[in-house]
mmCIF file with all atom_site columns, C-alpha atoms in Angstrom:
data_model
loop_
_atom_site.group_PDB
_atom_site.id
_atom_site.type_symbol
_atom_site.label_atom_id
_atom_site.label_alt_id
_atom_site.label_comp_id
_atom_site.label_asym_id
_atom_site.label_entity_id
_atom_site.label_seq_id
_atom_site.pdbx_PDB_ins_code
_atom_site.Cartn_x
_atom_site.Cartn_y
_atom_site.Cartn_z
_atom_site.occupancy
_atom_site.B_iso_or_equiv
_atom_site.pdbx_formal_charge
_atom_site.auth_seq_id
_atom_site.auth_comp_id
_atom_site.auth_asym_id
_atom_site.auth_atom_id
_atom_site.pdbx_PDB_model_num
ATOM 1   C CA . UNK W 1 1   ? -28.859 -3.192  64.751  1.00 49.00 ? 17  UNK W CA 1
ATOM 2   C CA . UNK W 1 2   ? -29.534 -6.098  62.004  1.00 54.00 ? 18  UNK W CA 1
ATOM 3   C CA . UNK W 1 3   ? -26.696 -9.290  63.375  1.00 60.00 ? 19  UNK W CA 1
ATOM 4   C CA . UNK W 1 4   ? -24.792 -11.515 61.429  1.00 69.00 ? 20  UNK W CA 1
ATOM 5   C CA . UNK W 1 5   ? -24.555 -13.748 64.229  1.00 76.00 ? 21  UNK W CA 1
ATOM 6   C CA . UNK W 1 6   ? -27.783 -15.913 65.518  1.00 83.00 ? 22  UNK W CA 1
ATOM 7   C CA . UNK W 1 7   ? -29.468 -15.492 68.965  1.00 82.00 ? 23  UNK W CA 1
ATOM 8   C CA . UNK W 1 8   ? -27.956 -17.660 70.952  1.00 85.00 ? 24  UNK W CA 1
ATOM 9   C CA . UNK W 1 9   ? -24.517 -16.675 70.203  1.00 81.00 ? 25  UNK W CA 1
ATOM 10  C CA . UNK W 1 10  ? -25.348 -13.158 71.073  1.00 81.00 ? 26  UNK W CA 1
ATOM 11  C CA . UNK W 1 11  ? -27.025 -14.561 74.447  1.00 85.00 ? 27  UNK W CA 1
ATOM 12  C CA . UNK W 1 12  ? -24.012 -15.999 75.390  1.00 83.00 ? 28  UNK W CA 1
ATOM 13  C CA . UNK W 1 13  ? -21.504 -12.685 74.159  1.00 80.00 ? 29  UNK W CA 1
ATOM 14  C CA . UNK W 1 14  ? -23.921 -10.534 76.732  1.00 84.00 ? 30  UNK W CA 1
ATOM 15  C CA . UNK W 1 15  ? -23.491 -13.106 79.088  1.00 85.00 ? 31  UNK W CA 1
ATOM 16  C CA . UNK W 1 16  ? -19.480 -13.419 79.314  1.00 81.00 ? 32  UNK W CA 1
ATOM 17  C CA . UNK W 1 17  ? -18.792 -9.244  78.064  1.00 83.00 ? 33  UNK W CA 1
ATOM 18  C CA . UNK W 1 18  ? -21.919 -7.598  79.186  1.00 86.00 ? 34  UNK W CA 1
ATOM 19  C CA . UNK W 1 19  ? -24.977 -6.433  77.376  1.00 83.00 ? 35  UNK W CA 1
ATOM 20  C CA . UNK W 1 20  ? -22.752 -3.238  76.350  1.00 87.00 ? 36  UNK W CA 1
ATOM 21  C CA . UNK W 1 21  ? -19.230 -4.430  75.876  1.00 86.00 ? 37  UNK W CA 1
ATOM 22  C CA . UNK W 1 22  ? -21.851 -7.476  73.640  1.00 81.00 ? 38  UNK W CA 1
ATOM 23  C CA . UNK W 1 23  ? -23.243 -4.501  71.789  1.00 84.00 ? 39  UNK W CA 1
ATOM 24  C CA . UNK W 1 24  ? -20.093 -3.393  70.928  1.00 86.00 ? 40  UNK W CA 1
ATOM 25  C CA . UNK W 1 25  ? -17.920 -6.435  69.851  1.00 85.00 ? 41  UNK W CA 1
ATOM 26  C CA . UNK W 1 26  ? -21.357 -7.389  67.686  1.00 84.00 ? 42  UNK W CA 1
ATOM 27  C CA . UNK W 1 27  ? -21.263 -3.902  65.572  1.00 87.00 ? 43  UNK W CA 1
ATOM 28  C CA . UNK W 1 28  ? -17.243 -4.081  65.272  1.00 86.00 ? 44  UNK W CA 1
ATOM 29  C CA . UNK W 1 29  ? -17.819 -7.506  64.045  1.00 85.00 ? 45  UNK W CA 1
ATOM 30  C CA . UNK W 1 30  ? -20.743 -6.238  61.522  1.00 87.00 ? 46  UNK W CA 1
ATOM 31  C CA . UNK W 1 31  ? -18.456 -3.965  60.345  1.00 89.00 ? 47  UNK W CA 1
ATOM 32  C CA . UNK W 1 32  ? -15.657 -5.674  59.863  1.00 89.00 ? 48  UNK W CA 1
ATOM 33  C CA . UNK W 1 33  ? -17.732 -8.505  58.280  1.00 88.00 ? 49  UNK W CA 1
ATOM 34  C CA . UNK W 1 34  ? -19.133 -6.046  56.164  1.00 90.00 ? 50  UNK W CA 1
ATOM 35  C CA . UNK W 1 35  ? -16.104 -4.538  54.859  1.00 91.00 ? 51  UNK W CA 1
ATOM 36  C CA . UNK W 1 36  ? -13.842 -7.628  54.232  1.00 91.00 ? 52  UNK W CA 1
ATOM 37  C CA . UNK W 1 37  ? -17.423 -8.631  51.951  1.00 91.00 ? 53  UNK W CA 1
ATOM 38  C CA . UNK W 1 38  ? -17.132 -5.447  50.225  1.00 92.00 ? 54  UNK W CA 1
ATOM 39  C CA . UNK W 1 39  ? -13.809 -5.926  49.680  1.00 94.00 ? 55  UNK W CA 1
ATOM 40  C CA . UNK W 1 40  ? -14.245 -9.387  48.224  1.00 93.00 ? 56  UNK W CA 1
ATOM 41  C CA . UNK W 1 41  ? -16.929 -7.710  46.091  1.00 93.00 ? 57  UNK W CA 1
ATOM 42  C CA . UNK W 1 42  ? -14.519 -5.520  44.935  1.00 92.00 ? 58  UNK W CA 1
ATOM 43  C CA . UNK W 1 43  ? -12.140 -8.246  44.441  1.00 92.00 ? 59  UNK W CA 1
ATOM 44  C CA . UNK W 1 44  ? -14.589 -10.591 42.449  1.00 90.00 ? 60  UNK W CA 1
ATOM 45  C CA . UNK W 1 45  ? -15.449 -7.551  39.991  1.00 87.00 ? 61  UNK W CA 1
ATOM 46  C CA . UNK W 1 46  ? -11.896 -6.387  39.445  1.00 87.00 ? 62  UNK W CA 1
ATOM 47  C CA . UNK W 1 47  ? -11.099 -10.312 38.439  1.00 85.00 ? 63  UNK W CA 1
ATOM 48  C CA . UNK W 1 48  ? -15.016 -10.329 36.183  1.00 82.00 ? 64  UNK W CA 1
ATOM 49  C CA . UNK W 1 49  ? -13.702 -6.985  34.595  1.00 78.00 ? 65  UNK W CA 1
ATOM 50  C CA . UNK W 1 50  ? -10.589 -8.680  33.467  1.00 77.00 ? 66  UNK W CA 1
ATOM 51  C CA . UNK W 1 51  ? -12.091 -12.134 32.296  1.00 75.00 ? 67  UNK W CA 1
ATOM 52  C CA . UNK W 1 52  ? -15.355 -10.383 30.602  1.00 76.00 ? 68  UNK W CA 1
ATOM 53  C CA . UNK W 1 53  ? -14.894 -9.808  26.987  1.00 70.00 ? 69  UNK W CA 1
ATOM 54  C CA . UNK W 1 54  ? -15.752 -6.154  26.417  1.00 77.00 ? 70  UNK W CA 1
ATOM 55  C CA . UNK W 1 55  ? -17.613 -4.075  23.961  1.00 78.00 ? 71  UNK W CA 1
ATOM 56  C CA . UNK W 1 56  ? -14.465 -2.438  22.312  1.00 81.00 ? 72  UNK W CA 1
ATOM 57  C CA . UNK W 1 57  ? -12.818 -6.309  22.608  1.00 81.00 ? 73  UNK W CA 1
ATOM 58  C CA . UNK W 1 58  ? -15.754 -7.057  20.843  1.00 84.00 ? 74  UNK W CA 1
ATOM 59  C CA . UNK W 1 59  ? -15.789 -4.215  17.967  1.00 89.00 ? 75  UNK W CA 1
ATOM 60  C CA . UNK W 1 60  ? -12.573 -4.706  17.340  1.00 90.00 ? 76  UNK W CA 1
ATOM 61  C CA . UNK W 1 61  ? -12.440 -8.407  16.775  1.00 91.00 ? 77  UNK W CA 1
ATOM 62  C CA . UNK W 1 62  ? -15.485 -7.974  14.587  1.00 93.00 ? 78  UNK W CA 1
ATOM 63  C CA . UNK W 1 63  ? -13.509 -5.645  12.307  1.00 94.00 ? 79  UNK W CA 1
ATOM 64  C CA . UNK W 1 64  ? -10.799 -7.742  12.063  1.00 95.00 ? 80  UNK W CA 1
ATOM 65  C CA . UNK W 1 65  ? -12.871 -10.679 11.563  1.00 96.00 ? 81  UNK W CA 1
ATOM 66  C CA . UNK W 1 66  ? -14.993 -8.044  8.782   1.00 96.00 ? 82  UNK W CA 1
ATOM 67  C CA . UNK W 1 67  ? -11.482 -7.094  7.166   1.00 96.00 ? 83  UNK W CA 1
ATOM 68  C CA . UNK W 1 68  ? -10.508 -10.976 7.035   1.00 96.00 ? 84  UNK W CA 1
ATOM 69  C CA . UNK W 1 69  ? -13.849 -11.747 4.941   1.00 96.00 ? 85  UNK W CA 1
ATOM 70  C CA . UNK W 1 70  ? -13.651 -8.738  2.461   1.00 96.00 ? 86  UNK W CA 1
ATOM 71  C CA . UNK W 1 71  ? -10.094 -10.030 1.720   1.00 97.00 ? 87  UNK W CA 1
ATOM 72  C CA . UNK W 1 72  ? -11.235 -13.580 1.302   1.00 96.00 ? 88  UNK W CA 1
ATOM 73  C CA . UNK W 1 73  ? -14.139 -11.993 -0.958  1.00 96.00 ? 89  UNK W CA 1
ATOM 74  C CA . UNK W 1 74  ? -11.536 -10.600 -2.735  1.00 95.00 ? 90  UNK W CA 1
ATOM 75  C CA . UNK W 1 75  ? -9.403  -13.190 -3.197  1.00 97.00 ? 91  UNK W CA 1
ATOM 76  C CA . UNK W 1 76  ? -12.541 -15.721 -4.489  1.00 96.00 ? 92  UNK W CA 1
ATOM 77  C CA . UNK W 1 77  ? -13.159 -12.411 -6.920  1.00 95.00 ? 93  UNK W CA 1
ATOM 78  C CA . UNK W 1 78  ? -9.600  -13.299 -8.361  1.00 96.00 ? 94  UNK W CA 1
ATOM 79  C CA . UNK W 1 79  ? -10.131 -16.872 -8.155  1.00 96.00 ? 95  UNK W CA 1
ATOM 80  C CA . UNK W 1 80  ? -13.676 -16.566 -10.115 1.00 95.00 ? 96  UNK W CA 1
ATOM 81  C CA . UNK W 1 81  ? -12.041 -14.124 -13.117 1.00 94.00 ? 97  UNK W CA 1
ATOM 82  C CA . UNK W 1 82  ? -8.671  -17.091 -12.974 1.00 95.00 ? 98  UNK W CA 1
ATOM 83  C CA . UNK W 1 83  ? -11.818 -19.762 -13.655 1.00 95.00 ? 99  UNK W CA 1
ATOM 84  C CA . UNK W 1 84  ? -13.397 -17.878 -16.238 1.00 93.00 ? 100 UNK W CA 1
ATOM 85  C CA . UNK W 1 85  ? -10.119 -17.021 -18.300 1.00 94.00 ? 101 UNK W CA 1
ATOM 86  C CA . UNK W 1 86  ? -9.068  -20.363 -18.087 1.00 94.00 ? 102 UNK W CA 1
ATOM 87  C CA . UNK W 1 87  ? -12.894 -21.777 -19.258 1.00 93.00 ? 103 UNK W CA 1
ATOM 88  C CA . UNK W 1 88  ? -11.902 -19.322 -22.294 1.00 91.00 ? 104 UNK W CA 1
ATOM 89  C CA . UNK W 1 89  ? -8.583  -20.868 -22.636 1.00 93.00 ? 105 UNK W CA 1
ATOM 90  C CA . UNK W 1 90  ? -9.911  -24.361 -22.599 1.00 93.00 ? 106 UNK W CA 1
ATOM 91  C CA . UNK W 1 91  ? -12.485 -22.937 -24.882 1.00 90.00 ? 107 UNK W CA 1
ATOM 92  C CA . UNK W 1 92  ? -9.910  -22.060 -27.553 1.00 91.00 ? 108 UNK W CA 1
ATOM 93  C CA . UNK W 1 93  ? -7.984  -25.262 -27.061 1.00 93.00 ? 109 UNK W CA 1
ATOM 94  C CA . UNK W 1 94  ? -10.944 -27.433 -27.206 1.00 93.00 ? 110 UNK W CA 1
ATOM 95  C CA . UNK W 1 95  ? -11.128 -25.293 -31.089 1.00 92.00 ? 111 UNK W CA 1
ATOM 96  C CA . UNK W 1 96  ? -7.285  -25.859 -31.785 1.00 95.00 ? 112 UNK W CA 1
ATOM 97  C CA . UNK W 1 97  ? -8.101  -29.665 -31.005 1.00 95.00 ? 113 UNK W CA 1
ATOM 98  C CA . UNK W 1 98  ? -10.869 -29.934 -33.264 1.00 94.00 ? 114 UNK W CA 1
ATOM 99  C CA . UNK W 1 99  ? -9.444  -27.922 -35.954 1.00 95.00 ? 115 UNK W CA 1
ATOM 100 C CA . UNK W 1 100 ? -5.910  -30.708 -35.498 1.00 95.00 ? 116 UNK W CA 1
ATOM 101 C CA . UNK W 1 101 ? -8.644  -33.529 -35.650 1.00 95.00 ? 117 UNK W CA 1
ATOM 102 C CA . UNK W 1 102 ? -10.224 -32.275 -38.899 1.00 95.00 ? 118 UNK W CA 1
ATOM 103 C CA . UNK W 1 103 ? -6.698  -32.366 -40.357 1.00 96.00 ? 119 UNK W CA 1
ATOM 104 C CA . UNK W 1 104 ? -5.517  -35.356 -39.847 1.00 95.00 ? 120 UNK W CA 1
ATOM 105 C CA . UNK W 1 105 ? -9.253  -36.840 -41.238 1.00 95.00 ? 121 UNK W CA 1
ATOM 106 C CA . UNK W 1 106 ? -8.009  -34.809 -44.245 1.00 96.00 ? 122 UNK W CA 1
ATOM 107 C CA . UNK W 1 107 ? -4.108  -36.567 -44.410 1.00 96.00 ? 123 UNK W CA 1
ATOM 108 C CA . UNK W 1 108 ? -5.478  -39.857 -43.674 1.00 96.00 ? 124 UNK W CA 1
ATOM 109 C CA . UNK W 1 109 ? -7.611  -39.551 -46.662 1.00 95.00 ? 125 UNK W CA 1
ATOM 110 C CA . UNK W 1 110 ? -4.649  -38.411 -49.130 1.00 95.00 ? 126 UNK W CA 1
ATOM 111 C CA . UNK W 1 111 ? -3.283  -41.010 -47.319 1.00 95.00 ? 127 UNK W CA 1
ATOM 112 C CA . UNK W 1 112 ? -4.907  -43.893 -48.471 1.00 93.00 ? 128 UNK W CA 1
ATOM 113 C CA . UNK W 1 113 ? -5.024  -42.430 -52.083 1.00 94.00 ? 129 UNK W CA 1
ATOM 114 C CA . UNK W 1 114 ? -1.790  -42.188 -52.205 1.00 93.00 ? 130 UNK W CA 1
ATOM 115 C CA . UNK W 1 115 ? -1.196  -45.454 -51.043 1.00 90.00 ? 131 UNK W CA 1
ATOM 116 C CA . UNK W 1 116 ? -3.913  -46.760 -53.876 1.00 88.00 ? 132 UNK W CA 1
ATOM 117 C CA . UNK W 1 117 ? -2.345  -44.849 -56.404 1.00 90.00 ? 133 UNK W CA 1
ATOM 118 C CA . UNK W 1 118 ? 1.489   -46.356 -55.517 1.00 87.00 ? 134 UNK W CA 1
ATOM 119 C CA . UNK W 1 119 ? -0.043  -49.673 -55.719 1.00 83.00 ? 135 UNK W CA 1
ATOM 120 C CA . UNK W 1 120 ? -1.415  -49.090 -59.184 1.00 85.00 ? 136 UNK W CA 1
ATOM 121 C CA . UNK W 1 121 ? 1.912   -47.415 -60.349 1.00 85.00 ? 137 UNK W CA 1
ATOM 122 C CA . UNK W 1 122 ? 3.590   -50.804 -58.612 1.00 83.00 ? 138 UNK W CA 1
ATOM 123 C CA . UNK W 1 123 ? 0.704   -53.006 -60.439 1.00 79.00 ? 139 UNK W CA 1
ATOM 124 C CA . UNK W 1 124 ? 1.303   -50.940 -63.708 1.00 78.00 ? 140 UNK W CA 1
ATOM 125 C CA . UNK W 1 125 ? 5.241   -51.251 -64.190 1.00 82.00 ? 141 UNK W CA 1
ATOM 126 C CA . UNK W 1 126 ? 4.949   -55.149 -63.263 1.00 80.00 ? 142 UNK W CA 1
ATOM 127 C CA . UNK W 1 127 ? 5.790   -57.606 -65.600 1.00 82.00 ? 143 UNK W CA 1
ATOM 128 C CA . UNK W 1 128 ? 3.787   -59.860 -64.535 1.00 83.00 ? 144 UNK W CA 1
ATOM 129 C CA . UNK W 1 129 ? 0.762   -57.537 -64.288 1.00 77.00 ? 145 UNK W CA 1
ATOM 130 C CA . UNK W 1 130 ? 1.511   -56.195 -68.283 1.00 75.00 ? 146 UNK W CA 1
ATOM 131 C CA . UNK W 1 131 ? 1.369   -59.838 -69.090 1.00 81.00 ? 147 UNK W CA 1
ATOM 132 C CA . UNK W 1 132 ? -1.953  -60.585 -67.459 1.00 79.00 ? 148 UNK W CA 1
ATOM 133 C CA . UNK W 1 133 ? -3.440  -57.892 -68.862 1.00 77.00 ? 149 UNK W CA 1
ATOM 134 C CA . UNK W 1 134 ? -1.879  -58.994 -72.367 1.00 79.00 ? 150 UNK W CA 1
ATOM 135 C CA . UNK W 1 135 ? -3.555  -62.545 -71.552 1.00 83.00 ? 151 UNK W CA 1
ATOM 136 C CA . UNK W 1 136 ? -6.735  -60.996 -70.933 1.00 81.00 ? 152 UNK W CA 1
ATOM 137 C CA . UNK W 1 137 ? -7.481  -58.994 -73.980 1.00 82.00 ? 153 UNK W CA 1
ATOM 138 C CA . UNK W 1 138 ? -6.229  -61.241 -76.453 1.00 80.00 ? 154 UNK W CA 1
ATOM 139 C CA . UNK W 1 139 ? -7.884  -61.494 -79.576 1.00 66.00 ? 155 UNK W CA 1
#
């Protein structure tokens, strides 16, 4: 019979019960020792099972976490061909807004011929001009 209990404790039961009755209480006690610690065991695992993250726990948030990246991949897919319409967008502006530019190069230069040829037409039907130039090709 392996004891819990040391030597001298079991001296002393054999002296007060009897080397039998000693005997006796010691295996009850081993027993009962032994089964209240197997029943903690027990205990200790059933309370492990239910904090430990399983294998299935674990699958299954790696699927959701798998199914929450292939829709983010598919949302940046969207975002990327949202980019590259509006870079061909921009594109076609950036062509609109050259085209305007070239334009108004070409009004501002009518522009100022028109505003040359109003001030010869002004210069031409002005008395004072018509007598200048009569002043300066006189014989």
């Amino acid at each position: 019979m392996v004891s819990t209990l040391p030597p001298e404790v079991v001296i002393k039961l054999q002296e007060k019960l009897g080397k039998e009755e000693a005997i006796e209480f010691i295996k009850a006690l081993d027993e009962t020792i032994k089964e209240l610690s197997l029943q903690r065991k027990l205990e200790l695992k059933e309370e492990l099972a239910k904090e430990l993250v399983t294998k299935a726990d674990l699958r299954e948030d790696v699927a959701k976490i798998r199914e929450e990246i292939a829709r983010l991949e598919g949302q940046i897919a969207e975002l990327r061909g949202e980019i590259a319409d509006l870079r061909g967008e921009i594109g076609g502006v950036k062509g609109q807004i050259a085209e305007v530019n070239a334009r108004l190069s070409k009004l501002e230069t009518y522009i100022k011929v028109l505003i040359a040829l109003f001030l010869i037409a002004i210069a031409l039907y002005s008395p004072v001009f018509f007598e200048l130039v009569k002043l300066l090709f006189k014989p």
